[in-house]
């Protein structure tokens, strides 16, 4: 498993939480804007400057971004 910077993992966790909030309350402009900002922050993080992320790296980061109780959307193993 890769080691991601703490701020990148934190941004992914915030992204996941915001996405869940938006799913439960669709149409909330402030949540859509926050999701967009977090997406940009995650995608253009300096960690990715060394190399562009592979699909496996995105999957690992997303898994780290989910909370322990969040089983919605997890891939079967």
Short mmCIF file of N, CA, C and O in Angstrom, two decimals:
data_model
loop_
_atom_site.label_atom_id
_atom_site.label_comp_id
_atom_site.label_asym_id
_atom_site.label_seq_id
_atom_site.Cartn_x
_atom_site.Cartn_y
_atom_site.Cartn_z
N UNK A 1 0.84 -1.18 0.00
CA UNK A 1 0.00 0.00 0.00
C UNK A 1 0.89 1.25 0.00
O UNK A 1 1.90 1.31 0.66
N UNK A 2 0.46 2.25 -0.74
CA UNK A 2 1.22 3.50 -0.83
C UNK A 2 1.05 4.34 0.45
O UNK A 2 0.10 4.19 1.17
N UNK A 3 1.97 5.24 0.62
CA UNK A 3 1.87 6.20 1.71
C UNK A 3 1.52 7.55 1.09
O UNK A 3 2.28 8.08 0.30
N UNK A 4 0.36 8.06 1.43
CA UNK A 4 -0.09 9.34 0.92
C UNK A 4 0.11 10.41 1.99
O UNK A 4 0.03 10.12 3.18
N UNK A 5 0.35 11.66 1.56
CA UNK A 5 0.47 12.75 2.54
C UNK A 5 -0.83 12.93 3.33
O UNK A 5 -1.92 12.70 2.80
N UNK A 6 -0.70 13.36 4.57
CA UNK A 6 -1.87 13.52 5.44
C UNK A 6 -2.89 14.50 4.88
O UNK A 6 -4.09 14.25 4.95
N UNK A 7 -2.43 15.61 4.29
CA UNK A 7 -3.38 16.59 3.77
C UNK A 7 -4.13 16.06 2.56
O UNK A 7 -5.29 16.40 2.34
N UNK A 8 -3.51 15.18 1.79
CA UNK A 8 -4.21 14.57 0.65
C UNK A 8 -5.28 13.60 1.14
O UNK A 8 -6.41 13.60 0.63
N UNK A 9 -4.96 12.80 2.12
CA UNK A 9 -5.94 11.87 2.69
C UNK A 9 -7.08 12.64 3.36
O UNK A 9 -8.26 12.30 3.20
N UNK A 10 -6.75 13.72 4.05
CA UNK A 10 -7.77 14.55 4.69
C UNK A 10 -8.72 15.16 3.65
O UNK A 10 -9.94 15.15 3.82
N UNK A 11 -8.16 15.64 2.54
CA UNK A 11 -8.99 16.19 1.46
C UNK A 11 -9.90 15.12 0.88
O UNK A 11 -11.08 15.38 0.59
N UNK A 12 -9.39 13.91 0.75
CA UNK A 12 -10.22 12.82 0.22
C UNK A 12 -11.32 12.45 1.20
O UNK A 12 -12.45 12.17 0.80
N UNK A 13 -11.01 12.46 2.49
CA UNK A 13 -12.04 12.17 3.50
C UNK A 13 -13.13 13.24 3.48
O UNK A 13 -14.31 12.93 3.56
N UNK A 14 -12.71 14.50 3.35
CA UNK A 14 -13.69 15.59 3.27
C UNK A 14 -14.53 15.46 1.99
O UNK A 14 -15.73 15.72 2.01
N UNK A 15 -13.90 15.04 0.90
CA UNK A 15 -14.61 14.84 -0.36
C UNK A 15 -15.68 13.76 -0.18
O UNK A 15 -16.83 13.95 -0.59
N UNK A 16 -15.32 12.66 0.44
CA UNK A 16 -16.27 11.56 0.65
C UNK A 16 -17.43 12.00 1.54
O UNK A 16 -18.59 11.69 1.25
N UNK A 17 -17.13 12.73 2.60
CA UNK A 17 -18.19 13.20 3.51
C UNK A 17 -19.11 14.18 2.79
O UNK A 17 -20.34 14.12 2.93
N UNK A 18 -18.54 15.08 2.00
CA UNK A 18 -19.34 16.05 1.25
C UNK A 18 -20.20 15.35 0.22
O UNK A 18 -21.37 15.70 0.03
N UNK A 19 -19.64 14.35 -0.43
CA UNK A 19 -20.40 13.59 -1.43
C UNK A 19 -21.61 12.91 -0.79
O UNK A 19 -22.71 12.92 -1.35
N UNK A 20 -21.41 12.31 0.39
CA UNK A 20 -22.52 11.66 1.09
C UNK A 20 -23.59 12.68 1.47
O UNK A 20 -24.79 12.42 1.36
N UNK A 21 -23.16 13.87 1.93
CA UNK A 21 -24.13 14.91 2.28
C UNK A 21 -24.91 15.36 1.06
O UNK A 21 -26.12 15.55 1.13
N UNK A 22 -24.22 15.51 -0.06
CA UNK A 22 -24.89 15.94 -1.29
C UNK A 22 -25.86 14.86 -1.78
O UNK A 22 -26.94 15.18 -2.28
N UNK A 23 -25.50 13.61 -1.59
CA UNK A 23 -26.40 12.52 -1.99
C UNK A 23 -27.68 12.53 -1.17
O UNK A 23 -28.76 12.22 -1.68
N UNK A 24 -27.57 12.91 0.10
CA UNK A 24 -28.76 12.93 0.95
C UNK A 24 -29.57 14.22 0.80
O UNK A 24 -30.74 14.26 1.14
N UNK A 25 -28.92 15.28 0.31
CA UNK A 25 -29.60 16.55 0.10
C UNK A 25 -29.24 17.10 -1.28
O UNK A 25 -28.47 18.05 -1.40
N UNK A 26 -29.74 16.51 -2.34
CA UNK A 26 -29.37 16.93 -3.70
C UNK A 26 -29.77 18.38 -3.97
O UNK A 26 -30.73 18.90 -3.41
N UNK A 27 -29.00 18.99 -4.85
CA UNK A 27 -29.32 20.34 -5.27
C UNK A 27 -28.75 21.44 -4.40
O UNK A 27 -29.01 22.61 -4.63
N UNK A 28 -27.97 21.09 -3.38
CA UNK A 28 -27.39 22.10 -2.49
C UNK A 28 -26.16 22.71 -3.17
O UNK A 28 -25.12 22.08 -3.31
N UNK A 29 -26.27 23.95 -3.57
CA UNK A 29 -25.21 24.63 -4.30
C UNK A 29 -23.91 24.68 -3.51
O UNK A 29 -22.84 24.43 -4.06
N UNK A 30 -23.98 24.98 -2.21
CA UNK A 30 -22.76 25.09 -1.42
C UNK A 30 -22.02 23.75 -1.34
O UNK A 30 -20.79 23.71 -1.33
N UNK A 31 -22.78 22.65 -1.30
CA UNK A 31 -22.14 21.33 -1.27
C UNK A 31 -21.50 20.98 -2.61
O UNK A 31 -20.42 20.41 -2.66
N UNK A 32 -22.16 21.35 -3.70
CA UNK A 32 -21.59 21.11 -5.03
C UNK A 32 -20.30 21.90 -5.21
O UNK A 32 -19.32 21.39 -5.75
N UNK A 33 -20.30 23.15 -4.75
CA UNK A 33 -19.10 23.97 -4.86
C UNK A 33 -17.96 23.41 -4.02
O UNK A 33 -16.80 23.38 -4.44
N UNK A 34 -18.30 22.97 -2.80
CA UNK A 34 -17.28 22.38 -1.94
C UNK A 34 -16.71 21.10 -2.55
O UNK A 34 -15.51 20.87 -2.53
N UNK A 35 -17.57 20.28 -3.12
CA UNK A 35 -17.13 19.05 -3.77
C UNK A 35 -16.19 19.36 -4.94
O UNK A 35 -15.16 18.70 -5.11
N UNK A 36 -16.53 20.38 -5.69
CA UNK A 36 -15.68 20.79 -6.81
C UNK A 36 -14.31 21.25 -6.31
O UNK A 36 -13.28 20.84 -6.84
N UNK A 37 -14.29 22.10 -5.28
CA UNK A 37 -13.01 22.59 -4.74
C UNK A 37 -12.16 21.44 -4.21
O UNK A 37 -10.95 21.40 -4.43
N UNK A 38 -12.79 20.51 -3.51
CA UNK A 38 -12.04 19.37 -2.97
C UNK A 38 -11.54 18.46 -4.09
O UNK A 38 -10.45 17.90 -3.99
N UNK A 39 -12.30 18.33 -5.16
CA UNK A 39 -11.86 17.53 -6.31
C UNK A 39 -10.60 18.13 -6.93
O UNK A 39 -9.64 17.42 -7.23
N UNK A 40 -10.61 19.44 -7.10
CA UNK A 40 -9.44 20.14 -7.65
C UNK A 40 -8.25 20.00 -6.71
O UNK A 40 -7.13 19.71 -7.14
N UNK A 41 -8.50 20.19 -5.42
CA UNK A 41 -7.43 20.09 -4.42
C UNK A 41 -6.81 18.70 -4.43
O UNK A 41 -5.59 18.56 -4.32
N UNK A 42 -7.62 17.69 -4.57
CA UNK A 42 -7.13 16.31 -4.57
C UNK A 42 -6.40 15.98 -5.87
O UNK A 42 -5.31 15.42 -5.85
N UNK A 43 -6.99 16.33 -6.99
CA UNK A 43 -6.41 15.97 -8.29
C UNK A 43 -5.10 16.70 -8.57
O UNK A 43 -4.17 16.12 -9.13
N UNK A 44 -5.02 17.96 -8.17
CA UNK A 44 -3.83 18.75 -8.47
C UNK A 44 -2.90 18.89 -7.25
O UNK A 44 -2.09 19.82 -7.19
N UNK A 45 -2.99 17.98 -6.32
CA UNK A 45 -2.14 17.99 -5.14
C UNK A 45 -0.67 17.81 -5.56
O UNK A 45 -0.38 17.07 -6.52
N UNK A 46 0.26 18.47 -4.88
CA UNK A 46 1.68 18.35 -5.23
C UNK A 46 2.21 16.90 -5.22
O UNK A 46 3.17 16.60 -5.92
N UNK A 47 1.57 16.03 -4.47
CA UNK A 47 1.99 14.62 -4.46
C UNK A 47 1.97 14.02 -5.86
O UNK A 47 2.80 13.19 -6.21
N UNK A 48 1.01 14.43 -6.67
CA UNK A 48 0.87 13.88 -8.01
C UNK A 48 1.82 14.54 -9.02
O UNK A 48 1.84 14.15 -10.18
N UNK A 49 2.59 15.53 -8.61
CA UNK A 49 3.52 16.19 -9.52
C UNK A 49 4.63 15.24 -9.98
O UNK A 49 5.12 15.35 -11.08
N UNK A 50 5.01 14.33 -9.10
CA UNK A 50 6.07 13.38 -9.45
C UNK A 50 5.62 12.42 -10.52
O UNK A 50 6.37 12.09 -11.42
N UNK A 51 4.39 11.96 -10.41
CA UNK A 51 3.84 11.03 -11.41
C UNK A 51 2.33 11.13 -11.35
O UNK A 51 1.74 11.34 -10.29
N UNK A 52 1.70 10.98 -12.47
CA UNK A 52 0.24 11.00 -12.50
C UNK A 52 -0.27 9.73 -11.85
O UNK A 52 0.35 8.66 -11.95
N UNK A 53 -1.40 9.83 -11.18
CA UNK A 53 -1.93 8.66 -10.46
C UNK A 53 -2.45 7.58 -11.39
O UNK A 53 -3.06 7.87 -12.42
N UNK A 54 -2.20 6.37 -11.01
CA UNK A 54 -2.77 5.22 -11.73
C UNK A 54 -4.17 4.96 -11.16
O UNK A 54 -4.50 5.44 -10.08
N UNK A 55 -4.97 4.20 -11.87
CA UNK A 55 -6.28 3.84 -11.30
C UNK A 55 -6.17 3.14 -9.95
O UNK A 55 -6.99 3.36 -9.07
N UNK A 56 -5.13 2.34 -9.78
CA UNK A 56 -4.94 1.65 -8.49
C UNK A 56 -4.63 2.65 -7.38
O UNK A 56 -5.11 2.50 -6.25
N UNK A 57 -3.86 3.69 -7.69
CA UNK A 57 -3.54 4.70 -6.68
C UNK A 57 -4.80 5.46 -6.27
O UNK A 57 -5.02 5.73 -5.09
N UNK A 58 -5.66 5.80 -7.24
CA UNK A 58 -6.92 6.48 -6.92
C UNK A 58 -7.79 5.59 -6.04
O UNK A 58 -8.43 6.05 -5.10
N UNK A 59 -7.82 4.31 -6.35
CA UNK A 59 -8.64 3.37 -5.57
C UNK A 59 -8.14 3.30 -4.13
O UNK A 59 -8.93 3.32 -3.19
N UNK A 60 -6.82 3.24 -3.95
CA UNK A 60 -6.26 3.20 -2.60
C UNK A 60 -6.57 4.49 -1.83
O UNK A 60 -6.91 4.45 -0.65
N UNK A 61 -6.44 5.63 -2.51
CA UNK A 61 -6.72 6.90 -1.86
C UNK A 61 -8.19 6.99 -1.46
O UNK A 61 -8.53 7.42 -0.37
N UNK A 62 -9.07 6.56 -2.34
CA UNK A 62 -10.50 6.58 -2.02
C UNK A 62 -10.82 5.68 -0.84
O UNK A 62 -11.64 6.01 0.00
N UNK A 63 -10.17 4.54 -0.80
CA UNK A 63 -10.39 3.61 0.32
C UNK A 63 -9.95 4.26 1.64
O UNK A 63 -10.62 4.13 2.66
N UNK A 64 -8.83 4.98 1.60
CA UNK A 64 -8.37 5.69 2.80
C UNK A 64 -9.31 6.82 3.17
O UNK A 64 -9.45 7.17 4.34
N UNK A 65 -9.96 7.39 2.18
CA UNK A 65 -10.87 8.51 2.42
C UNK A 65 -12.19 8.11 3.01
O UNK A 65 -12.92 8.95 3.54
N UNK A 66 -12.51 6.85 2.93
CA UNK A 66 -13.78 6.39 3.51
C UNK A 66 -13.62 6.14 4.99
O UNK A 66 -12.58 5.71 5.46
N UNK A 67 -14.67 6.38 5.73
CA UNK A 67 -14.63 6.09 7.16
C UNK A 67 -14.88 4.60 7.38
O UNK A 67 -15.39 3.91 6.50
N UNK A 68 -14.56 4.13 8.55
CA UNK A 68 -14.71 2.70 8.85
C UNK A 68 -16.15 2.24 8.71
O UNK A 68 -16.42 1.12 8.31
N UNK A 69 -17.10 3.10 9.03
CA UNK A 69 -18.50 2.71 8.98
C UNK A 69 -19.14 2.85 7.60
O UNK A 69 -20.26 2.45 7.39
N UNK A 70 -18.42 3.40 6.66
CA UNK A 70 -18.97 3.65 5.33
C UNK A 70 -18.71 2.46 4.43
O UNK A 70 -17.61 2.26 3.96
N UNK A 71 -19.72 1.65 4.20
CA UNK A 71 -19.56 0.50 3.32
C UNK A 71 -20.21 0.74 1.97
O UNK A 71 -20.04 -0.03 1.06
N UNK A 72 -20.93 1.83 1.84
CA UNK A 72 -21.58 2.16 0.59
C UNK A 72 -20.56 2.49 -0.48
O UNK A 72 -19.69 3.32 -0.30
N UNK A 73 -20.61 1.80 -1.60
CA UNK A 73 -19.74 2.11 -2.70
C UNK A 73 -18.40 1.37 -2.69
O UNK A 73 -17.61 1.56 -3.59
N UNK A 74 -18.18 0.52 -1.72
CA UNK A 74 -16.93 -0.22 -1.70
C UNK A 74 -16.97 -1.33 -2.74
O UNK A 74 -18.01 -1.92 -3.01
N UNK A 75 -15.81 -1.59 -3.31
CA UNK A 75 -15.71 -2.65 -4.29
C UNK A 75 -15.62 -4.00 -3.59
O UNK A 75 -14.93 -4.12 -2.58
N UNK A 76 -16.26 -5.03 -4.12
CA UNK A 76 -16.11 -6.36 -3.51
C UNK A 76 -14.70 -6.86 -3.74
O UNK A 76 -14.10 -6.60 -4.77
N UNK A 77 -14.20 -7.56 -2.77
CA UNK A 77 -12.83 -8.10 -2.91
C UNK A 77 -12.85 -9.58 -3.10
O UNK A 77 -13.66 -10.28 -2.72
#
